[in-house]
Amino acid sequence: MPLVTTTEMFKKAYDGGYAVGAFNVNNMEIVQGITEACGELNSPVVLQVSKGARAYANHTYLVKMVEAATINYPDIPIALHLDHGDSFEVCKSCIDGGFTSVMIDASSKSFEDNIALTKQVVEYAHDHGVVVEAELGTLAGVEDEVVVEAGHESYTRPEEVEEFVSRTGCDSLAIAIGTSHGAYKFTPEQCTRNEEGILVPPPLRFDVLKGCIERLPGFPIVLHGSSSVPQEFVKIVNQYGGEMPDAIGIPEEQLREAAKLAVCKINIDSDIRLAMTASIRKHMAENPSHFDPRQYLKPARQAVKDMVAHKIVNVLGSDGKA
């Protein structure tokens, strides 16, 4: 199966009460780990590439690795998506270069400027058979070059979404309901601590989500910044020389609830990085004589696969939905 757009997979997800995982890819091992899990669990998937990933790994290498995945797993739908495109030029480059989906993130601009830029990208993308994700509202946190300080984020205003989608023609909409980019999604001051002293983040704003659903019936919603930052990996990183105090993510049960509603795409990046880094740190500490990258990247790839498989079954509910 060649690369596909997200149109059909989102329609099935919306009707079926599950979400498709959108996992960020930066190298071969990540692509392999993700698609091995999806292939074994018969799950559709969005492989997404950020501006930073294109700068790191090169556009052509990334596209060809994803195309190789479609050859190895011909029975699962795979979309190639640009994550957080910040200009028409970046989106155009990806559209022209083989991507089947792009995100234009003009959420930091005014409402009217966001509409204008999004509409420009939509018109070009649709002329080339590519779909577009837009964003309304801003998430706090850090992801590659996307930096929004805590206190400067803004929830999506449900009363604006219908006009925005109607005027831009976008195919899906990323909204802000309390998720956040990176491994440090909340400050300790924003959280409470349970009886074990573990930070508990504030709940997602399901009222905002439901307000958007009421105004956009049947329309696919996207959640960014949805890694859960598993504490077992944080502990391994810290145990083997890392420094990640108070790293905290989004509770998985809240994401599962969102997936049962209109959220058709859930973005996960930090959890993959954590799984890989924890595996590599542990391997190098326990095997100080190893210097062959294959020795530590093989278990790291397996860690990515295991992480993605867990998300597919327990968070997304997309297993068996290819």
PDB file of C-alpha atoms in Angstrom:
ATOM      1  CA  MET A   1       0.000   0.000   0.000  1.00  0.00           C
ATOM      2  CA  PRO A   2       1.467   3.402  -0.932  1.00  0.00           C
ATOM      3  CA  LEU A   3       1.439   6.301   1.514  1.00  0.00           C
ATOM      4  CA  VAL A   4      -2.097   7.518   2.203  1.00  0.00           C
ATOM      5  CA  THR A   5      -3.710  10.687   3.484  1.00  0.00           C
ATOM      6  CA  THR A   6      -5.366  10.735   6.878  1.00  0.00           C
ATOM      7  CA  THR A   7      -8.893  11.247   5.491  1.00  0.00           C
ATOM      8  CA  GLU A   8     -10.100   7.659   5.564  1.00  0.00           C
ATOM      9  CA  MET A   9      -8.229   6.640   8.705  1.00  0.00           C
ATOM     10  CA  PHE A  10      -9.690   9.622  10.613  1.00  0.00           C
ATOM     11  CA  LYS A  11     -13.221   8.859   9.425  1.00  0.00           C
ATOM     12  CA  LYS A  12     -12.901   5.275  10.677  1.00  0.00           C
ATOM     13  CA  ALA A  13     -11.378   6.458  13.942  1.00  0.00           C
ATOM     14  CA  TYR A  14     -14.162   8.984  14.538  1.00  0.00           C
ATOM     15  CA  ASP A  15     -16.869   6.421  13.866  1.00  0.00           C
ATOM     16  CA  GLY A  16     -15.070   3.715  15.837  1.00  0.00           C
ATOM     17  CA  GLY A  17     -14.254   5.694  18.969  1.00  0.00           C
ATOM     18  CA  TYR A  18     -10.484   5.342  18.783  1.00  0.00           C
ATOM     19  CA  ALA A  19      -7.530   7.513  17.776  1.00  0.00           C
ATOM     20  CA  VAL A  20      -4.634   7.031  15.369  1.00  0.00           C
ATOM     21  CA  GLY A  21      -1.179   7.442  16.845  1.00  0.00           C
ATOM     22  CA  ALA A  22       1.002  10.146  15.322  1.00  0.00           C
ATOM     23  CA  PHE A  23       4.578   9.309  16.236  1.00  0.00           C
ATOM     24  CA  ASN A  24       7.530  11.579  15.476  1.00  0.00           C
ATOM     25  CA  VAL A  25      10.371   9.959  13.544  1.00  0.00           C
ATOM     26  CA  ASN A  26      13.993  11.073  13.407  1.00  0.00           C
ATOM     27  CA  ASN A  27      15.998   8.017  12.366  1.00  0.00           C
ATOM     28  CA  MET A  28      15.773   4.470  11.037  1.00  0.00           C
ATOM     29  CA  GLU A  29      15.403   2.716  14.390  1.00  0.00           C
ATOM     30  CA  ILE A  30      12.419   4.860  15.360  1.00  0.00           C
ATOM     31  CA  VAL A  31      10.683   4.233  12.022  1.00  0.00           C
ATOM     32  CA  GLN A  32      11.341   0.498  12.377  1.00  0.00           C
ATOM     33  CA  GLY A  33      10.187   0.261  15.992  1.00  0.00           C
ATOM     34  CA  ILE A  34       6.938   2.115  15.320  1.00  0.00           C
ATOM     35  CA  THR A  35       5.993   0.247  12.163  1.00  0.00           C
ATOM     36  CA  GLU A  36       6.908  -3.171  13.569  1.00  0.00           C
ATOM     37  CA  ALA A  37       4.451  -2.569  16.399  1.00  0.00           C
ATOM     38  CA  CYS A  38       1.767  -1.300  14.027  1.00  0.00           C
ATOM     39  CA  GLY A  39       2.292  -4.197  11.649  1.00  0.00           C
ATOM     40  CA  GLU A  40       1.969  -6.817  14.376  1.00  0.00           C
ATOM     41  CA  LEU A  41      -1.099  -5.130  15.896  1.00  0.00           C
ATOM     42  CA  ASN A  42      -2.707  -4.266  12.543  1.00  0.00           C
ATOM     43  CA  SER A  43      -2.936  -0.575  13.391  1.00  0.00           C
ATOM     44  CA  PRO A  44      -3.008   2.476  11.094  1.00  0.00           C
ATOM     45  CA  VAL A  45      -0.337   5.046  11.859  1.00  0.00           C
ATOM     46  CA  VAL A  46       0.800   8.578  11.138  1.00  0.00           C
ATOM     47  CA  LEU A  47       4.575   8.971  10.920  1.00  0.00           C
ATOM     48  CA  GLN A  48       5.290  12.628  11.416  1.00  0.00           C
ATOM     49  CA  VAL A  49       8.349  14.724  10.812  1.00  0.00           C
ATOM     50  CA  SER A  50       9.108  18.051  12.446  1.00  0.00           C
ATOM     51  CA  LYS A  51      11.097  20.914  11.013  1.00  0.00           C
ATOM     52  CA  GLY A  52      13.875  19.898  13.401  1.00  0.00           C
ATOM     53  CA  ALA A  53      13.817  16.318  12.164  1.00  0.00           C
ATOM     54  CA  ARG A  54      14.173  17.488   8.569  1.00  0.00           C
ATOM     55  CA  ALA A  55      17.165  19.600   9.589  1.00  0.00           C
ATOM     56  CA  TYR A  56      18.706  16.662  11.475  1.00  0.00           C
ATOM     57  CA  ALA A  57      18.082  13.706   9.163  1.00  0.00           C
ATOM     58  CA  ASN A  58      17.428  15.339   5.766  1.00  0.00           C
ATOM     59  CA  HIS A  59      14.049  15.393   4.041  1.00  0.00           C
ATOM     60  CA  THR A  60      14.939  12.753   1.445  1.00  0.00           C
ATOM     61  CA  TYR A  61      16.297  10.221   3.936  1.00  0.00           C
ATOM     62  CA  LEU A  62      13.158  10.528   6.062  1.00  0.00           C
ATOM     63  CA  VAL A  63      10.786  10.149   3.106  1.00  0.00           C
ATOM     64  CA  LYS A  64      12.645   7.115   1.780  1.00  0.00           C
ATOM     65  CA  MET A  65      12.712   5.423   5.191  1.00  0.00           C
ATOM     66  CA  VAL A  66       8.946   5.893   5.513  1.00  0.00           C
ATOM     67  CA  GLU A  67       8.434   4.619   1.969  1.00  0.00           C
ATOM     68  CA  ALA A  68      10.495   1.556   2.922  1.00  0.00           C
ATOM     69  CA  ALA A  69       8.100   0.985   5.819  1.00  0.00           C
ATOM     70  CA  THR A  70       5.168   0.880   3.386  1.00  0.00           C
ATOM     71  CA  ILE A  71       6.960  -1.865   1.465  1.00  0.00           C
ATOM     72  CA  ASN A  72       7.662  -3.899   4.603  1.00  0.00           C
ATOM     73  CA  TYR A  73       4.122  -3.408   5.942  1.00  0.00           C
ATOM     74  CA  PRO A  74       1.885  -3.181   2.875  1.00  0.00           C
ATOM     75  CA  ASP A  75      -1.311  -4.017   4.758  1.00  0.00           C
ATOM     76  CA  ILE A  76      -1.372  -1.074   7.178  1.00  0.00           C
ATOM     77  CA  PRO A  77      -2.274   2.518   6.226  1.00  0.00           C
ATOM     78  CA  ILE A  78       0.695   4.844   6.767  1.00  0.00           C
ATOM     79  CA  ALA A  79       0.493   8.624   6.369  1.00  0.00           C
ATOM     80  CA  LEU A  80       3.565  10.869   6.227  1.00  0.00           C
ATOM     81  CA  HIS A  81       2.834  14.134   8.021  1.00  0.00           C
ATOM     82  CA  LEU A  82       4.664  17.409   8.591  1.00  0.00           C
ATOM     83  CA  ASP A  83       4.444  18.358  12.263  1.00  0.00           C
ATOM     84  CA  HIS A  84       4.337  22.070  13.144  1.00  0.00           C
ATOM     85  CA  GLY A  85       5.074  23.583   9.769  1.00  0.00           C
ATOM     86  CA  ASP A  86       5.569  27.277  10.480  1.00  0.00           C
ATOM     87  CA  SER A  87       5.408  28.765   7.002  1.00  0.00           C
ATOM     88  CA  PHE A  88       3.849  28.273   3.585  1.00  0.00           C
ATOM     89  CA  GLU A  89       7.304  27.563   2.171  1.00  0.00           C
ATOM     90  CA  VAL A  90       7.997  24.658   4.576  1.00  0.00           C
ATOM     91  CA  CYS A  91       4.562  23.168   3.912  1.00  0.00           C
ATOM     92  CA  LYS A  92       4.999  23.538   0.137  1.00  0.00           C
ATOM     93  CA  SER A  93       8.388  21.831   0.287  1.00  0.00           C
ATOM     94  CA  CYS A  94       6.863  18.833   2.071  1.00  0.00           C
ATOM     95  CA  ILE A  95       3.836  18.709  -0.228  1.00  0.00           C
ATOM     96  CA  ASP A  96       6.111  18.775  -3.265  1.00  0.00           C
ATOM     97  CA  GLY A  97       8.460  16.274  -1.612  1.00  0.00           C
ATOM     98  CA  GLY A  98       6.105  13.352  -1.035  1.00  0.00           C
ATOM     99  CA  PHE A  99       4.266  14.063   2.221  1.00  0.00           C
ATOM    100  CA  THR A 100       0.579  13.139   2.256  1.00  0.00           C
ATOM    101  CA  SER A 101      -0.366  15.467   5.114  1.00  0.00           C
ATOM    102  CA  VAL A 102       0.976  18.736   6.492  1.00  0.00           C
ATOM    103  CA  MET A 103       0.325  20.846   9.553  1.00  0.00           C
ATOM    104  CA  ILE A 104       0.435  24.599   9.319  1.00  0.00           C
ATOM    105  CA  ASP A 105       0.873  25.980  12.821  1.00  0.00           C
ATOM    106  CA  ALA A 106      -0.098  29.640  12.771  1.00  0.00           C
ATOM    107  CA  SER A 107      -1.576  29.475  16.269  1.00  0.00           C
ATOM    108  CA  SER A 108       0.759  32.185  17.553  1.00  0.00           C
ATOM    109  CA  LYS A 109      -0.715  34.665  15.068  1.00  0.00           C
ATOM    110  CA  SER A 110      -3.949  36.602  15.330  1.00  0.00           C
ATOM    111  CA  PHE A 111      -7.189  34.810  14.453  1.00  0.00           C
ATOM    112  CA  GLU A 112      -7.382  36.519  11.055  1.00  0.00           C
ATOM    113  CA  ASP A 113      -3.705  35.938  10.235  1.00  0.00           C
ATOM    114  CA  ASN A 114      -4.020  32.303  11.269  1.00  0.00           C
ATOM    115  CA  ILE A 115      -6.968  31.930   8.891  1.00  0.00           C
ATOM    116  CA  ALA A 116      -5.139  33.642   6.032  1.00  0.00           C
ATOM    117  CA  LEU A 117      -1.988  31.500   6.248  1.00  0.00           C
ATOM    118  CA  THR A 118      -3.905  28.285   6.850  1.00  0.00           C
ATOM    119  CA  LYS A 119      -6.146  28.941   3.860  1.00  0.00           C
ATOM    120  CA  GLN A 120      -3.111  29.574   1.645  1.00  0.00           C
ATOM    121  CA  VAL A 121      -1.609  26.213   2.639  1.00  0.00           C
ATOM    122  CA  VAL A 122      -4.954  24.408   2.269  1.00  0.00           C
ATOM    123  CA  GLU A 123      -5.474  25.668  -1.270  1.00  0.00           C
ATOM    124  CA  TYR A 124      -2.028  24.528  -2.397  1.00  0.00           C
ATOM    125  CA  ALA A 125      -2.231  21.205  -0.540  1.00  0.00           C
ATOM    126  CA  HIS A 126      -5.676  20.282  -1.830  1.00  0.00           C
ATOM    127  CA  ASP A 127      -4.572  21.054  -5.383  1.00  0.00           C
ATOM    128  CA  HIS A 128      -1.887  18.395  -4.869  1.00  0.00           C
ATOM    129  CA  GLY A 129      -4.013  15.764  -3.110  1.00  0.00           C
ATOM    130  CA  VAL A 130      -2.579  16.497   0.340  1.00  0.00           C
ATOM    131  CA  VAL A 131      -4.563  17.135   3.537  1.00  0.00           C
ATOM    132  CA  VAL A 132      -3.969  19.875   6.099  1.00  0.00           C
ATOM    133  CA  GLU A 133      -4.040  20.042   9.877  1.00  0.00           C
ATOM    134  CA  ALA A 134      -4.371  23.483  11.456  1.00  0.00           C
ATOM    135  CA  GLU A 135      -4.149  24.678  15.048  1.00  0.00           C
ATOM    136  CA  LEU A 136      -6.317  26.988  17.123  1.00  0.00           C
ATOM    137  CA  GLY A 137      -5.128  27.742  20.638  1.00  0.00           C
ATOM    138  CA  THR A 138      -1.532  27.354  21.841  1.00  0.00           C
ATOM    139  CA  LEU A 139       0.171  24.694  23.952  1.00  0.00           C
ATOM    140  CA  ALA A 140       2.855  25.422  26.521  1.00  0.00           C
ATOM    141  CA  GLY A 141       6.151  23.550  26.455  1.00  0.00           C
ATOM    142  CA  VAL A 142       9.060  22.887  24.127  1.00  0.00           C
ATOM    143  CA  GLU A 143       9.126  20.780  20.950  1.00  0.00           C
ATOM    144  CA  ASP A 144      12.077  21.357  18.614  1.00  0.00           C
ATOM    145  CA  GLU A 145      11.765  25.036  17.699  1.00  0.00           C
ATOM    146  CA  VAL A 146       8.236  25.425  19.099  1.00  0.00           C
ATOM    147  CA  VAL A 147       8.628  27.147  22.475  1.00  0.00           C
ATOM    148  CA  VAL A 148       5.727  28.546  24.488  1.00  0.00           C
ATOM    149  CA  GLU A 149       6.413  29.496  28.098  1.00  0.00           C
ATOM    150  CA  ALA A 150       4.039  28.381  30.831  1.00  0.00           C
ATOM    151  CA  GLY A 151       1.481  31.094  31.400  1.00  0.00           C
ATOM    152  CA  HIS A 152       1.460  32.094  27.729  1.00  0.00           C
ATOM    153  CA  GLU A 153      -0.563  29.142  26.460  1.00  0.00           C
ATOM    154  CA  SER A 154      -4.214  29.647  25.576  1.00  0.00           C
ATOM    155  CA  TYR A 155      -7.112  27.206  25.468  1.00  0.00           C
ATOM    156  CA  THR A 156      -8.998  26.866  22.219  1.00  0.00           C
ATOM    157  CA  ARG A 157     -12.183  28.942  22.182  1.00  0.00           C
ATOM    158  CA  PRO A 158     -14.999  26.623  21.038  1.00  0.00           C
ATOM    159  CA  GLU A 159     -16.996  29.570  19.730  1.00  0.00           C
ATOM    160  CA  GLU A 160     -14.261  30.188  17.130  1.00  0.00           C
ATOM    161  CA  VAL A 161     -13.744  26.708  15.709  1.00  0.00           C
ATOM    162  CA  GLU A 162     -16.679  26.563  13.307  1.00  0.00           C
ATOM    163  CA  GLU A 163     -15.759  29.847  11.622  1.00  0.00           C
ATOM    164  CA  PHE A 164     -12.093  28.853  11.488  1.00  0.00           C
ATOM    165  CA  VAL A 165     -12.715  25.488   9.830  1.00  0.00           C
ATOM    166  CA  SER A 166     -15.312  26.934   7.461  1.00  0.00           C
ATOM    167  CA  ARG A 167     -13.097  29.778   6.274  1.00  0.00           C
ATOM    168  CA  THR A 168      -9.855  27.795   5.980  1.00  0.00           C
ATOM    169  CA  GLY A 169     -11.092  24.449   4.651  1.00  0.00           C
ATOM    170  CA  CYS A 170      -8.636  22.570   6.858  1.00  0.00           C
ATOM    171  CA  ASP A 171      -9.113  18.808   7.190  1.00  0.00           C
ATOM    172  CA  SER A 172      -8.399  18.414  10.916  1.00  0.00           C
ATOM    173  CA  LEU A 173      -7.914  20.780  13.829  1.00  0.00           C
ATOM    174  CA  ALA A 174      -5.414  20.656  16.678  1.00  0.00           C
ATOM    175  CA  ILE A 175      -6.912  22.169  19.816  1.00  0.00           C
ATOM    176  CA  ALA A 176      -5.515  23.185  23.203  1.00  0.00           C
ATOM    177  CA  ILE A 177      -7.239  21.561  26.181  1.00  0.00           C
ATOM    178  CA  GLY A 178      -4.351  21.329  28.637  1.00  0.00           C
ATOM    179  CA  THR A 179      -1.805  19.051  26.966  1.00  0.00           C
ATOM    180  CA  SER A 180       1.728  20.387  26.617  1.00  0.00           C
ATOM    181  CA  HIS A 181       4.868  19.728  24.612  1.00  0.00           C
ATOM    182  CA  GLY A 182       7.971  18.078  26.007  1.00  0.00           C
ATOM    183  CA  ALA A 183       8.751  15.951  29.073  1.00  0.00           C
ATOM    184  CA  TYR A 184       8.142  18.804  31.519  1.00  0.00           C
ATOM    185  CA  LYS A 185       4.526  19.541  30.751  1.00  0.00           C
ATOM    186  CA  PHE A 186       3.674  21.139  34.076  1.00  0.00           C
ATOM    187  CA  THR A 187       5.535  22.919  36.839  1.00  0.00           C
ATOM    188  CA  PRO A 188       5.332  21.373  40.330  1.00  0.00           C
ATOM    189  CA  GLU A 189       3.262  24.397  41.346  1.00  0.00           C
ATOM    190  CA  GLN A 190       0.595  23.436  38.798  1.00  0.00           C
ATOM    191  CA  CYS A 191       0.309  19.924  40.192  1.00  0.00           C
ATOM    192  CA  THR A 192      -0.676  18.137  43.359  1.00  0.00           C
ATOM    193  CA  ARG A 193       1.235  15.216  44.893  1.00  0.00           C
ATOM    194  CA  ASN A 194      -0.305  11.852  45.701  1.00  0.00           C
ATOM    195  CA  GLU A 195       0.409   9.810  48.820  1.00  0.00           C
ATOM    196  CA  GLU A 196       3.594   8.475  47.201  1.00  0.00           C
ATOM    197  CA  GLY A 197       4.843  11.991  46.529  1.00  0.00           C
ATOM    198  CA  ILE A 198       4.380  11.675  42.763  1.00  0.00           C
ATOM    199  CA  LEU A 199       3.228  14.769  40.893  1.00  0.00           C
ATOM    200  CA  VAL A 200      -0.352  14.636  39.615  1.00  0.00           C
ATOM    201  CA  PRO A 201      -1.065  17.074  36.756  1.00  0.00           C
ATOM    202  CA  PRO A 202      -4.246  19.123  36.409  1.00  0.00           C
ATOM    203  CA  PRO A 203      -7.007  17.371  34.424  1.00  0.00           C
ATOM    204  CA  LEU A 204      -7.580  18.032  30.742  1.00  0.00           C
ATOM    205  CA  ARG A 205     -10.310  20.507  29.839  1.00  0.00           C
ATOM    206  CA  PHE A 206     -12.893  18.099  28.498  1.00  0.00           C
ATOM    207  CA  ASP A 207     -15.423  20.941  28.585  1.00  0.00           C
ATOM    208  CA  VAL A 208     -13.405  22.690  25.870  1.00  0.00           C
ATOM    209  CA  LEU A 209     -13.170  19.482  23.847  1.00  0.00           C
ATOM    210  CA  LYS A 210     -16.893  18.842  24.103  1.00  0.00           C
ATOM    211  CA  GLY A 211     -17.623  22.447  23.160  1.00  0.00           C
ATOM    212  CA  CYS A 212     -15.580  21.980  19.983  1.00  0.00           C
ATOM    213  CA  ILE A 213     -17.309  18.678  19.207  1.00  0.00           C
ATOM    214  CA  GLU A 214     -20.740  20.289  19.503  1.00  0.00           C
ATOM    215  CA  ARG A 215     -19.778  22.945  16.960  1.00  0.00           C
ATOM    216  CA  LEU A 216     -17.904  20.580  14.614  1.00  0.00           C
ATOM    217  CA  PRO A 217     -19.894  17.333  14.529  1.00  0.00           C
ATOM    218  CA  GLY A 218     -18.050  14.595  12.680  1.00  0.00           C
ATOM    219  CA  PHE A 219     -14.865  16.664  12.326  1.00  0.00           C
ATOM    220  CA  PRO A 220     -11.512  15.139  13.354  1.00  0.00           C
ATOM    221  CA  ILE A 221      -9.791  16.752  16.339  1.00  0.00           C
ATOM    222  CA  VAL A 222      -6.070  16.427  17.097  1.00  0.00           C
ATOM    223  CA  LEU A 223      -4.224  16.506  20.424  1.00  0.00           C
ATOM    224  CA  HIS A 224      -0.591  17.604  20.476  1.00  0.00           C
ATOM    225  CA  GLY A 225       1.761  17.219  23.431  1.00  0.00           C
ATOM    226  CA  SER A 226       0.183  13.941  24.521  1.00  0.00           C
ATOM    227  CA  SER A 227       3.110  11.935  25.840  1.00  0.00           C
ATOM    228  CA  SER A 228       2.547  10.471  29.289  1.00  0.00           C
ATOM    229  CA  VAL A 229       6.233  10.512  30.364  1.00  0.00           C
ATOM    230  CA  PRO A 230       6.247   7.033  31.996  1.00  0.00           C
ATOM    231  CA  GLN A 231       7.945   7.328  35.356  1.00  0.00           C
ATOM    232  CA  GLU A 232       9.709   3.978  35.001  1.00  0.00           C
ATOM    233  CA  PHE A 233      11.746   5.437  32.134  1.00  0.00           C
ATOM    234  CA  VAL A 234      12.409   8.669  33.997  1.00  0.00           C
ATOM    235  CA  LYS A 235      13.774   6.580  36.891  1.00  0.00           C
ATOM    236  CA  ILE A 236      16.043   4.581  34.569  1.00  0.00           C
ATOM    237  CA  VAL A 237      17.368   7.767  32.950  1.00  0.00           C
ATOM    238  CA  ASN A 238      18.079   9.280  36.354  1.00  0.00           C
ATOM    239  CA  GLN A 239      19.549   6.032  37.709  1.00  0.00           C
ATOM    240  CA  TYR A 240      22.097   5.865  34.916  1.00  0.00           C
ATOM    241  CA  GLY A 241      23.391   9.417  34.987  1.00  0.00           C
ATOM    242  CA  GLY A 242      20.509  11.482  33.633  1.00  0.00           C
ATOM    243  CA  GLU A 243      18.944  14.525  35.228  1.00  0.00           C
ATOM    244  CA  MET A 244      15.183  14.712  34.757  1.00  0.00           C
ATOM    245  CA  PRO A 245      13.655  15.979  37.994  1.00  0.00           C
ATOM    246  CA  ASP A 246       9.876  16.387  38.078  1.00  0.00           C
ATOM    247  CA  ALA A 247       9.309  15.259  34.463  1.00  0.00           C
ATOM    248  CA  ILE A 248       5.586  14.599  34.135  1.00  0.00           C
ATOM    249  CA  GLY A 249       3.118  13.914  31.336  1.00  0.00           C
ATOM    250  CA  ILE A 250      -0.558  13.442  30.522  1.00  0.00           C
ATOM    251  CA  PRO A 251      -2.323  10.550  32.318  1.00  0.00           C
ATOM    252  CA  GLU A 252      -3.077   7.804  29.816  1.00  0.00           C
ATOM    253  CA  GLU A 253      -6.636   7.268  31.047  1.00  0.00           C
ATOM    254  CA  GLN A 254      -7.483  10.866  30.109  1.00  0.00           C
ATOM    255  CA  LEU A 255      -6.077  10.382  26.616  1.00  0.00           C
ATOM    256  CA  ARG A 256      -8.080   7.171  26.223  1.00  0.00           C
ATOM    257  CA  GLU A 257     -11.209   9.083  27.153  1.00  0.00           C
ATOM    258  CA  ALA A 258     -10.404  11.743  24.544  1.00  0.00           C
ATOM    259  CA  ALA A 259      -9.873   9.028  21.927  1.00  0.00           C
ATOM    260  CA  LYS A 260     -13.390   7.740  22.568  1.00  0.00           C
ATOM    261  CA  LEU A 261     -14.746  11.161  21.630  1.00  0.00           C
ATOM    262  CA  ALA A 262     -13.794  13.164  18.528  1.00  0.00           C
ATOM    263  CA  VAL A 263     -10.003  13.039  18.943  1.00  0.00           C
ATOM    264  CA  CYS A 264      -8.819  11.083  15.907  1.00  0.00           C
ATOM    265  CA  LYS A 265      -5.071  11.775  16.135  1.00  0.00           C
ATOM    266  CA  ILE A 266      -2.918  11.812  19.264  1.00  0.00           C
ATOM    267  CA  ASN A 267       0.683  13.024  18.959  1.00  0.00           C
ATOM    268  CA  ILE A 268       3.383  11.158  20.875  1.00  0.00           C
ATOM    269  CA  ASP A 269       7.064  12.082  20.744  1.00  0.00           C
ATOM    270  CA  SER A 270       8.649  12.505  24.192  1.00  0.00           C
ATOM    271  CA  ASP A 271       7.682   8.984  25.291  1.00  0.00           C
ATOM    272  CA  ILE A 272       9.621   7.541  22.338  1.00  0.00           C
ATOM    273  CA  ARG A 273      12.658   9.652  23.193  1.00  0.00           C
ATOM    274  CA  LEU A 274      12.446   8.561  26.823  1.00  0.00           C
ATOM    275  CA  ALA A 275      12.150   4.874  25.950  1.00  0.00           C
ATOM    276  CA  MET A 276      15.178   5.059  23.645  1.00  0.00           C
ATOM    277  CA  THR A 277      17.304   7.120  26.005  1.00  0.00           C
ATOM    278  CA  ALA A 278      16.519   4.956  29.030  1.00  0.00           C
ATOM    279  CA  SER A 279      17.434   1.835  27.066  1.00  0.00           C
ATOM    280  CA  ILE A 280      20.693   3.286  25.755  1.00  0.00           C
ATOM    281  CA  ARG A 281      21.793   4.703  29.113  1.00  0.00           C
ATOM    282  CA  LYS A 282      21.147   1.383  30.837  1.00  0.00           C
ATOM    283  CA  HIS A 283      22.864  -0.625  28.110  1.00  0.00           C
ATOM    284  CA  MET A 284      25.988   1.541  28.091  1.00  0.00           C
ATOM    285  CA  ALA A 285      26.258   1.484  31.885  1.00  0.00           C
ATOM    286  CA  GLU A 286      25.922  -2.290  32.012  1.00  0.00           C
ATOM    287  CA  ASN A 287      28.152  -2.925  28.971  1.00  0.00           C
ATOM    288  CA  PRO A 288      31.011  -0.416  29.155  1.00  0.00           C
ATOM    289  CA  SER A 289      33.050  -2.325  26.561  1.00  0.00           C
ATOM    290  CA  HIS A 290      30.418  -1.978  23.827  1.00  0.00           C
ATOM    291  CA  PHE A 291      31.116   0.491  21.047  1.00  0.00           C
ATOM    292  CA  ASP A 292      29.170  -0.960  18.111  1.00  0.00           C
ATOM    293  CA  PRO A 293      26.024   1.202  17.683  1.00  0.00           C
ATOM    294  CA  ARG A 294      24.069  -1.905  16.738  1.00  0.00           C
ATOM    295  CA  GLN A 295      24.645  -3.300  20.212  1.00  0.00           C
ATOM    296  CA  TYR A 296      22.777  -0.486  21.949  1.00  0.00           C
ATOM    297  CA  LEU A 297      20.434   0.621  19.165  1.00  0.00           C
ATOM    298  CA  LYS A 298      18.878  -2.835  18.792  1.00  0.00           C
ATOM    299  CA  PRO A 299      17.431  -2.858  22.339  1.00  0.00           C
ATOM    300  CA  ALA A 300      16.574   0.832  21.942  1.00  0.00           C
ATOM    301  CA  ARG A 301      14.549  -0.014  18.827  1.00  0.00           C
ATOM    302  CA  GLN A 302      12.778  -2.760  20.794  1.00  0.00           C
ATOM    303  CA  ALA A 303      11.996  -0.224  23.531  1.00  0.00           C
ATOM    304  CA  VAL A 304      10.338   2.017  20.942  1.00  0.00           C
ATOM    305  CA  LYS A 305       8.354  -0.935  19.593  1.00  0.00           C
ATOM    306  CA  ASP A 306       7.180  -1.919  23.065  1.00  0.00           C
ATOM    307  CA  MET A 307       6.200   1.660  23.876  1.00  0.00           C
ATOM    308  CA  VAL A 308       4.195   2.065  20.664  1.00  0.00           C
ATOM    309  CA  ALA A 309       2.479  -1.301  21.136  1.00  0.00           C
ATOM    310  CA  HIS A 310       1.409  -0.241  24.625  1.00  0.00           C
ATOM    311  CA  LYS A 311       0.003   3.032  23.300  1.00  0.00           C
ATOM    312  CA  ILE A 312      -1.881   1.310  20.481  1.00  0.00           C
ATOM    313  CA  VAL A 313      -3.629  -1.130  22.804  1.00  0.00           C
ATOM    314  CA  ASN A 314      -4.080   0.853  26.004  1.00  0.00           C
ATOM    315  CA  VAL A 315      -4.371   4.486  24.927  1.00  0.00           C
ATOM    316  CA  LEU A 316      -5.343   4.758  21.260  1.00  0.00           C
ATOM    317  CA  GLY A 317      -7.493   1.658  20.879  1.00  0.00           C
ATOM    318  CA  SER A 318      -6.355   1.357  17.251  1.00  0.00           C
ATOM    319  CA  ASP A 319      -5.266  -2.291  17.300  1.00  0.00           C
ATOM    320  CA  GLY A 320      -7.005  -4.337  14.615  1.00  0.00           C
ATOM    321  CA  LYS A 321      -8.249  -1.181  12.864  1.00  0.00           C
ATOM    322  CA  ALA A 322      -5.933  -1.082   9.823  1.00  0.00           C
TER     323      ALA A 322
END
